[in-house]
Coordinates of C-alpha atoms in Angstrom, one line a residue:
M1 CA -63.5 -72.7 -33.7
S2 CA -60.7 -73.3 -31.6
I3 CA -59.8 -71.2 -28.5
T4 CA -56.6 -70.1 -30.5
S5 CA -58.4 -68.9 -32.7
K6 CA -60.8 -67.7 -30.6
N7 CA -58.2 -65.8 -28.7
A8 CA -56.8 -64.6 -31.8
K9 CA -59.0 -63.2 -32.8
R10 CA -59.6 -61.4 -29.1
I11 CA -56.5 -60.2 -29.8
A12 CA -56.4 -58.2 -32.7
L13 CA -60.1 -56.6 -32.1
A14 CA -58.1 -55.1 -29.0
S15 CA -55.0 -54.3 -30.8
A16 CA -57.7 -52.6 -33.1
F17 CA -60.0 -50.5 -30.4
C18 CA -56.2 -50.0 -28.9
L19 CA -54.3 -48.4 -32.0
F20 CA -58.3 -46.8 -32.7
F21 CA -58.0 -44.6 -29.2
Y22 CA -54.6 -44.1 -29.8
A23 CA -55.2 -42.5 -32.9
V24 CA -58.0 -40.1 -31.8
G25 CA -56.0 -39.4 -28.1
V26 CA -52.8 -38.4 -30.7
G27 CA -55.4 -37.1 -33.0
M28 CA -56.8 -34.8 -29.9
V29 CA -53.3 -33.5 -28.5
Y30 CA -52.5 -32.4 -32.2
A31 CA -55.7 -30.1 -32.4
L32 CA -55.5 -28.6 -29.2
F33 CA -51.8 -27.8 -29.5
S34 CA -50.7 -27.2 -32.7
D35 CA -52.8 -23.9 -33.0
N36 CA -49.2 -22.9 -31.9
L37 CA -46.3 -23.5 -33.1
P38 CA -43.7 -22.2 -35.4
D39 CA -44.5 -22.4 -39.0
I40 CA -43.3 -25.0 -40.6
D41 CA -41.8 -23.3 -43.3
E42 CA -40.2 -21.1 -40.7
L43 CA -38.2 -23.6 -39.0
E44 CA -36.8 -24.5 -42.9
T45 CA -35.6 -21.1 -42.8
F46 CA -34.1 -20.4 -39.6
Q47 CA -31.6 -18.9 -39.3
P48 CA -29.8 -17.8 -35.6
K49 CA -28.7 -14.6 -35.7
R50 CA -25.2 -13.6 -37.6
V51 CA -21.9 -10.6 -37.6
T52 CA -21.4 -8.4 -39.7
R53 CA -17.5 -8.3 -40.1
V54 CA -16.4 -5.4 -41.8
W55 CA -12.7 -5.5 -43.1
S56 CA -10.6 -3.4 -44.6
A57 CA -9.4 -2.0 -48.5
D58 CA -6.4 -4.6 -48.6
G59 CA -8.4 -8.0 -46.7
Q60 CA -8.1 -7.3 -42.6
H61 CA -10.2 -7.3 -40.5
L62 CA -11.3 -4.4 -38.6
F63 CA -14.3 -5.3 -35.7
D64 CA -17.7 -6.9 -36.1
F65 CA -21.6 -5.1 -35.4
R66 CA -22.9 -8.0 -33.2
E67 CA -27.0 -7.5 -31.3
E68 CA -25.6 -11.4 -30.0
N69 CA -22.6 -12.5 -30.1
R70 CA -22.5 -15.8 -32.1
E71 CA -20.2 -17.2 -34.3
L72 CA -22.1 -20.8 -36.6
I73 CA -20.7 -24.1 -37.2
R74 CA -21.3 -24.7 -41.0
D75 CA -20.8 -27.9 -41.2
F76 CA -21.8 -31.3 -38.3
D77 CA -17.9 -32.5 -39.2
E78 CA -16.7 -29.4 -37.8
I79 CA -17.3 -30.6 -34.4
P80 CA -15.1 -32.9 -32.2
Q81 CA -15.8 -35.9 -31.6
A82 CA -15.4 -35.9 -28.5
M83 CA -17.6 -33.0 -28.0
K84 CA -20.9 -34.7 -29.9
D85 CA -20.1 -37.8 -27.1
A86 CA -20.4 -35.5 -24.3
L87 CA -23.3 -33.4 -25.3
I88 CA -25.0 -37.1 -26.7
S89 CA -24.2 -39.3 -23.6
V90 CA -25.8 -36.3 -20.8
E91 CA -27.8 -35.1 -22.4
D92 CA -29.8 -37.5 -25.0
R93 CA -28.2 -41.4 -25.3
R94 CA -30.5 -42.3 -28.3
F95 CA -30.5 -39.3 -30.4
F96 CA -29.2 -41.2 -33.6
N97 CA -32.2 -43.8 -32.4
H98 CA -36.3 -42.6 -31.8
W99 CA -37.5 -39.9 -33.9
G100 CA -37.2 -36.7 -31.8
I101 CA -39.5 -38.1 -29.1
D102 CA -37.5 -40.7 -27.0
L103 CA -40.8 -43.3 -25.1
R104 CA -38.5 -44.9 -22.6
R105 CA -37.0 -41.6 -21.3
I106 CA -40.7 -40.2 -21.0
F107 CA -42.1 -44.2 -18.9
G108 CA -38.8 -43.9 -16.9
A109 CA -39.6 -40.2 -16.7
I110 CA -42.8 -41.0 -15.2
I111 CA -42.0 -43.5 -13.3
E112 CA -39.0 -41.7 -11.9
N113 CA -41.9 -38.4 -10.8
V114 CA -43.6 -40.7 -9.7
R115 CA -42.1 -42.2 -7.0
R116 CA -40.6 -38.8 -5.3
R117 CA -44.4 -37.2 -5.3
D118 CA -43.3 -34.4 -7.8
P119 CA -44.5 -34.5 -10.6
T120 CA -42.0 -32.0 -12.7
A121 CA -38.6 -33.6 -10.2
Q122 CA -37.4 -35.0 -14.1
G123 CA -37.2 -34.1 -18.0
A124 CA -37.5 -36.2 -20.6
S125 CA -35.7 -33.2 -23.0
T126 CA -34.0 -35.3 -26.4
L127 CA -31.6 -32.6 -28.0
T128 CA -34.3 -31.7 -30.7
Q129 CA -36.9 -31.2 -28.4
Q130 CA -34.1 -28.5 -26.5
L131 CA -34.3 -27.6 -30.1
A132 CA -37.1 -27.0 -30.5
R133 CA -37.9 -24.4 -27.0
N134 CA -34.8 -22.1 -29.1
L135 CA -36.7 -22.1 -32.3
Y136 CA -40.1 -20.8 -30.1
Q137 CA -38.6 -18.2 -28.4
K138 CA -36.8 -17.2 -32.5
V139 CA -39.8 -17.9 -34.4
G140 CA -43.2 -18.6 -32.8
R141 CA -43.3 -17.1 -29.2
Q142 CA -45.2 -20.3 -27.4
R143 CA -49.3 -19.0 -26.2
D144 CA -49.9 -20.3 -22.9
S145 CA -53.8 -21.7 -23.5
A146 CA -56.5 -19.8 -20.4
S147 CA -57.2 -23.2 -19.1
I148 CA -54.1 -25.2 -17.8
E149 CA -52.0 -23.6 -15.3
G150 CA -49.3 -24.1 -12.9
V151 CA -48.2 -28.0 -14.1
L152 CA -50.2 -28.2 -16.5
S153 CA -49.1 -25.1 -18.7
S154 CA -45.0 -27.0 -17.8
Y155 CA -47.0 -30.6 -19.6
A156 CA -48.9 -28.4 -22.6
R157 CA -45.7 -26.6 -23.3
K158 CA -43.6 -29.7 -23.5
V159 CA -46.3 -31.5 -25.5
R160 CA -46.1 -28.5 -28.2
E161 CA -42.5 -29.4 -27.1
Q162 CA -42.7 -33.1 -28.9
I163 CA -44.4 -31.9 -31.6
T164 CA -42.0 -29.3 -33.2
A165 CA -39.9 -31.7 -32.3
V166 CA -41.6 -34.7 -35.3
H167 CA -42.1 -32.4 -37.5
I168 CA -38.3 -31.2 -37.2
E169 CA -36.6 -34.2 -37.1
R170 CA -39.1 -35.1 -40.7
L171 CA -37.2 -32.1 -42.5
Y172 CA -33.9 -32.5 -40.9
T173 CA -31.0 -35.1 -40.8
K174 CA -29.3 -35.6 -37.4
R175 CA -26.1 -34.2 -37.9
E176 CA -27.9 -30.8 -39.7
I177 CA -29.7 -30.7 -36.2
L178 CA -26.6 -31.4 -33.8
V179 CA -25.2 -28.4 -35.8
M180 CA -28.7 -26.2 -35.2
Y181 CA -28.7 -26.7 -31.6
L182 CA -24.5 -26.2 -31.2
N183 CA -25.5 -23.3 -33.4
T184 CA -28.4 -22.0 -31.6
V185 CA -27.3 -23.7 -27.3
F186 CA -27.3 -20.5 -24.9
F187 CA -22.9 -22.0 -23.0
G188 CA -23.2 -18.2 -20.2
Y189 CA -23.3 -15.0 -20.5
D190 CA -23.2 -13.1 -24.2
A191 CA -22.0 -16.6 -25.6
F192 CA -24.8 -18.2 -27.6
G193 CA -23.0 -21.0 -29.4
L194 CA -20.0 -23.8 -29.3
K195 CA -18.1 -21.9 -31.4
S196 CA -18.3 -18.2 -29.2
A197 CA -18.3 -21.0 -26.1
A198 CA -14.7 -21.8 -27.1
R199 CA -13.3 -19.0 -26.6
L200 CA -15.2 -17.2 -24.5
Y201 CA -14.5 -19.9 -22.2
F202 CA -11.0 -21.6 -22.5
D203 CA -10.0 -18.2 -25.9
K204 CA -10.0 -21.3 -28.3
E205 CA -10.9 -22.3 -31.9
V206 CA -14.1 -25.3 -31.9
A207 CA -11.3 -27.3 -33.3
D208 CA -9.2 -27.4 -30.3
L209 CA -10.7 -28.3 -28.0
Q210 CA -9.4 -30.3 -25.3
V211 CA -12.3 -34.6 -23.9
E212 CA -12.6 -32.5 -21.0
E213 CA -12.8 -29.1 -21.8
C214 CA -15.9 -30.0 -24.4
A215 CA -17.5 -32.5 -20.6
M216 CA -16.7 -29.0 -19.0
L217 CA -19.1 -27.1 -22.3
A218 CA -22.3 -30.3 -22.2
G219 CA -21.8 -29.3 -18.3
L220 CA -22.9 -25.6 -18.6
L221 CA -26.2 -26.4 -20.4
K222 CA -28.3 -27.3 -17.7
A223 CA -27.7 -24.1 -15.5
P224 CA -25.0 -21.4 -17.8
N225 CA -24.8 -19.5 -14.6
Y226 CA -24.2 -21.8 -12.0
Y227 CA -22.0 -23.8 -13.4
S228 CA -20.0 -20.9 -15.4
P229 CA -15.7 -21.3 -14.1
L230 CA -15.5 -18.3 -14.5
V231 CA -17.6 -17.9 -11.0
N232 CA -17.8 -20.9 -9.8
P233 CA -14.6 -23.8 -11.2
E234 CA -15.9 -26.2 -8.5
K235 CA -19.5 -26.2 -9.5
A236 CA -18.1 -26.3 -12.4
K237 CA -15.6 -29.1 -11.4
S238 CA -17.9 -31.4 -9.8
R239 CA -20.3 -31.0 -13.1
R240 CA -17.9 -31.6 -15.9
N241 CA -17.0 -35.3 -14.0
V242 CA -20.8 -36.4 -14.3
V243 CA -20.7 -35.7 -18.0
L244 CA -17.3 -37.7 -18.0
N245 CA -18.7 -40.0 -16.2
D246 CA -21.4 -40.0 -18.8
M247 CA -19.4 -41.0 -21.1
V248 CA -17.3 -43.7 -19.3
R249 CA -21.4 -45.8 -19.8
A250 CA -21.8 -44.6 -22.6
G251 CA -19.3 -46.3 -23.8
K252 CA -17.2 -43.0 -25.7
L253 CA -14.7 -43.2 -23.2
R254 CA -12.1 -45.0 -21.0
R255 CA -12.5 -45.2 -16.8
A256 CA -9.5 -44.9 -16.9
V257 CA -8.4 -41.4 -18.9
A258 CA -12.2 -40.8 -17.1
D259 CA -10.5 -40.6 -13.2
R260 CA -8.1 -39.2 -15.0
L261 CA -9.9 -35.8 -16.1
A262 CA -11.8 -36.0 -13.2
Q263 CA -8.8 -35.5 -11.3
Q264 CA -8.0 -31.5 -13.3
A265 CA -8.7 -28.4 -12.5
V266 CA -10.6 -26.4 -14.3
H267 CA -8.9 -24.9 -16.5
V268 CA -10.4 -21.1 -18.1
S269 CA -8.5 -19.2 -21.0
R270 CA -11.8 -16.5 -21.2
G271 CA -11.2 -15.1 -24.2
Q272 CA -10.3 -10.7 -24.5
Q273 CA -12.7 -9.7 -27.0
A274 CA -12.0 -5.5 -26.9
E275 CA -14.4 -2.9 -25.3
T276 CA -14.1 -0.7 -27.7
Y277 CA -12.9 0.4 -31.3
G278 CA -9.9 -1.2 -32.4
L279 CA -7.9 0.3 -35.9
A280 CA -9.6 3.4 -37.4
P281 CA -12.7 3.6 -34.3
Y282 CA -13.5 7.0 -36.2
F283 CA -14.1 5.5 -39.6
V284 CA -16.0 2.1 -38.5
E285 CA -18.6 4.0 -36.2
Y286 CA -19.0 6.2 -39.8
V287 CA -19.4 3.8 -41.3
R288 CA -22.0 1.8 -38.3
Q289 CA -23.7 5.2 -38.2
R290 CA -24.2 4.9 -42.4
L291 CA -25.2 0.9 -42.7
D292 CA -27.4 1.0 -40.0
A293 CA -29.5 4.9 -40.9
E294 CA -30.0 2.3 -44.4
H295 CA -30.4 -1.3 -42.7
G296 CA -31.9 -0.7 -39.5
S297 CA -31.3 -3.8 -36.6
K298 CA -30.7 -6.0 -39.6
L299 CA -27.2 -4.7 -39.4
Y300 CA -26.7 -7.3 -36.6
R301 CA -28.4 -10.3 -37.5
E302 CA -27.9 -10.7 -41.2
G303 CA -24.5 -11.6 -41.1
Y304 CA -23.2 -8.7 -43.8
S305 CA -19.4 -8.8 -44.6
V306 CA -17.8 -4.7 -46.1
H307 CA -15.3 -3.8 -47.5
T308 CA -14.5 -0.4 -46.7
T309 CA -11.5 1.9 -48.2
V310 CA -9.7 2.2 -45.4
D311 CA -5.7 1.2 -45.8
A312 CA -5.0 -1.0 -43.0
T313 CA -1.2 -1.2 -43.7
M314 CA -0.9 2.8 -44.5
Q315 CA -4.4 3.8 -41.3
Q316 CA -0.9 1.5 -39.0
I317 CA 1.6 3.5 -41.0
A318 CA -0.4 7.1 -39.8
E319 CA -1.2 5.9 -36.5
R320 CA 2.3 5.0 -34.7
H321 CA 3.4 8.5 -35.9
F322 CA 0.5 9.7 -34.4
A323 CA 1.0 8.6 -31.6
A324 CA 4.7 8.9 -31.6
Q325 CA 3.7 13.0 -32.5
V326 CA 1.1 13.1 -29.1
R327 CA 3.6 11.1 -26.6
E328 CA 6.7 14.1 -28.3
V329 CA 4.3 16.7 -28.2
Q330 CA 2.7 15.3 -23.4
T331 CA 6.7 14.9 -23.1
K332 CA 7.0 19.4 -23.4
V333 CA 4.1 19.3 -22.3
D334 CA 5.4 18.3 -19.1
D335 CA 8.6 19.5 -19.3
W336 CA 6.7 22.5 -19.7
V337 CA 4.5 22.5 -16.3
A338 CA 8.0 20.4 -13.9
R339 CA 9.2 24.3 -14.7
Q340 CA 6.5 26.3 -13.6
D341 CA 5.5 24.4 -10.4
S342 CA 9.6 24.4 -9.6
S343 CA 9.4 28.1 -9.8
D344 CA 6.4 28.7 -7.8

């Protein structure tokens, strides 16, 4: 037997042993951490909390009943290309190439953490893992193992996220995962999802977001309160510029464009949401009470469409006349009070 064939057999045998121990290791990890994963059937049927909209008989929007400030993106094509580019560039550059776990990024994070002597200095979560983390909060509360504490509990959570991420990648396409992610992620204050964030920070529809605005929103995800442009505009600008630079490095934006946008201040135009009911407030509150008694918390989660009997056009006319009458009465009362004061 030649030396070459002996080496080939040794390599094959070593590879078989490595594969065996790898399979055993994966099996042990799965056995240890799969007992408290979200149920796969629940992942398939998962829906974020949705807004219940109330309509008048003539089709005008009266009010929304909601538990969370969330509006849903329905299709991948609703997401602006700049938002896709910004998000993937800063959060998960190989999103369309991995299967839920980015091994290159994991090994890079391990090396960096060893170099810094900090086991949690740098993470390696993919967008799918972040989605899994959001789903834990919605469809299965994570239960810590009694034997794992401190740093080990953090790694245990990561393992569960990774297992769930692989399941998600098996169930959904990359396009669907990105839509789910942008519908579940928290952008600060009470804004859940990209649509709500676009309204909160820029008073815009998602389709109208500019490149620099998409970069700012993508940057918010790291720490929504810390980088909020409503509280810390300079920090928001700095973080936005990090995202713009990442977009350049990822080949999604030209350097000249990024440099020009980086010079701009962060401009926000906070969406104005009424603090109280608008049209027909007493009627809408009556509807809410009736529906709440019948449906309970589902009213604020299931996204019902409620069509009422009130005619919005007639209601507006009635409210204008009522307001005019109130002003007339108030004027007479003010005149009477003034006469009384002058006679004293």
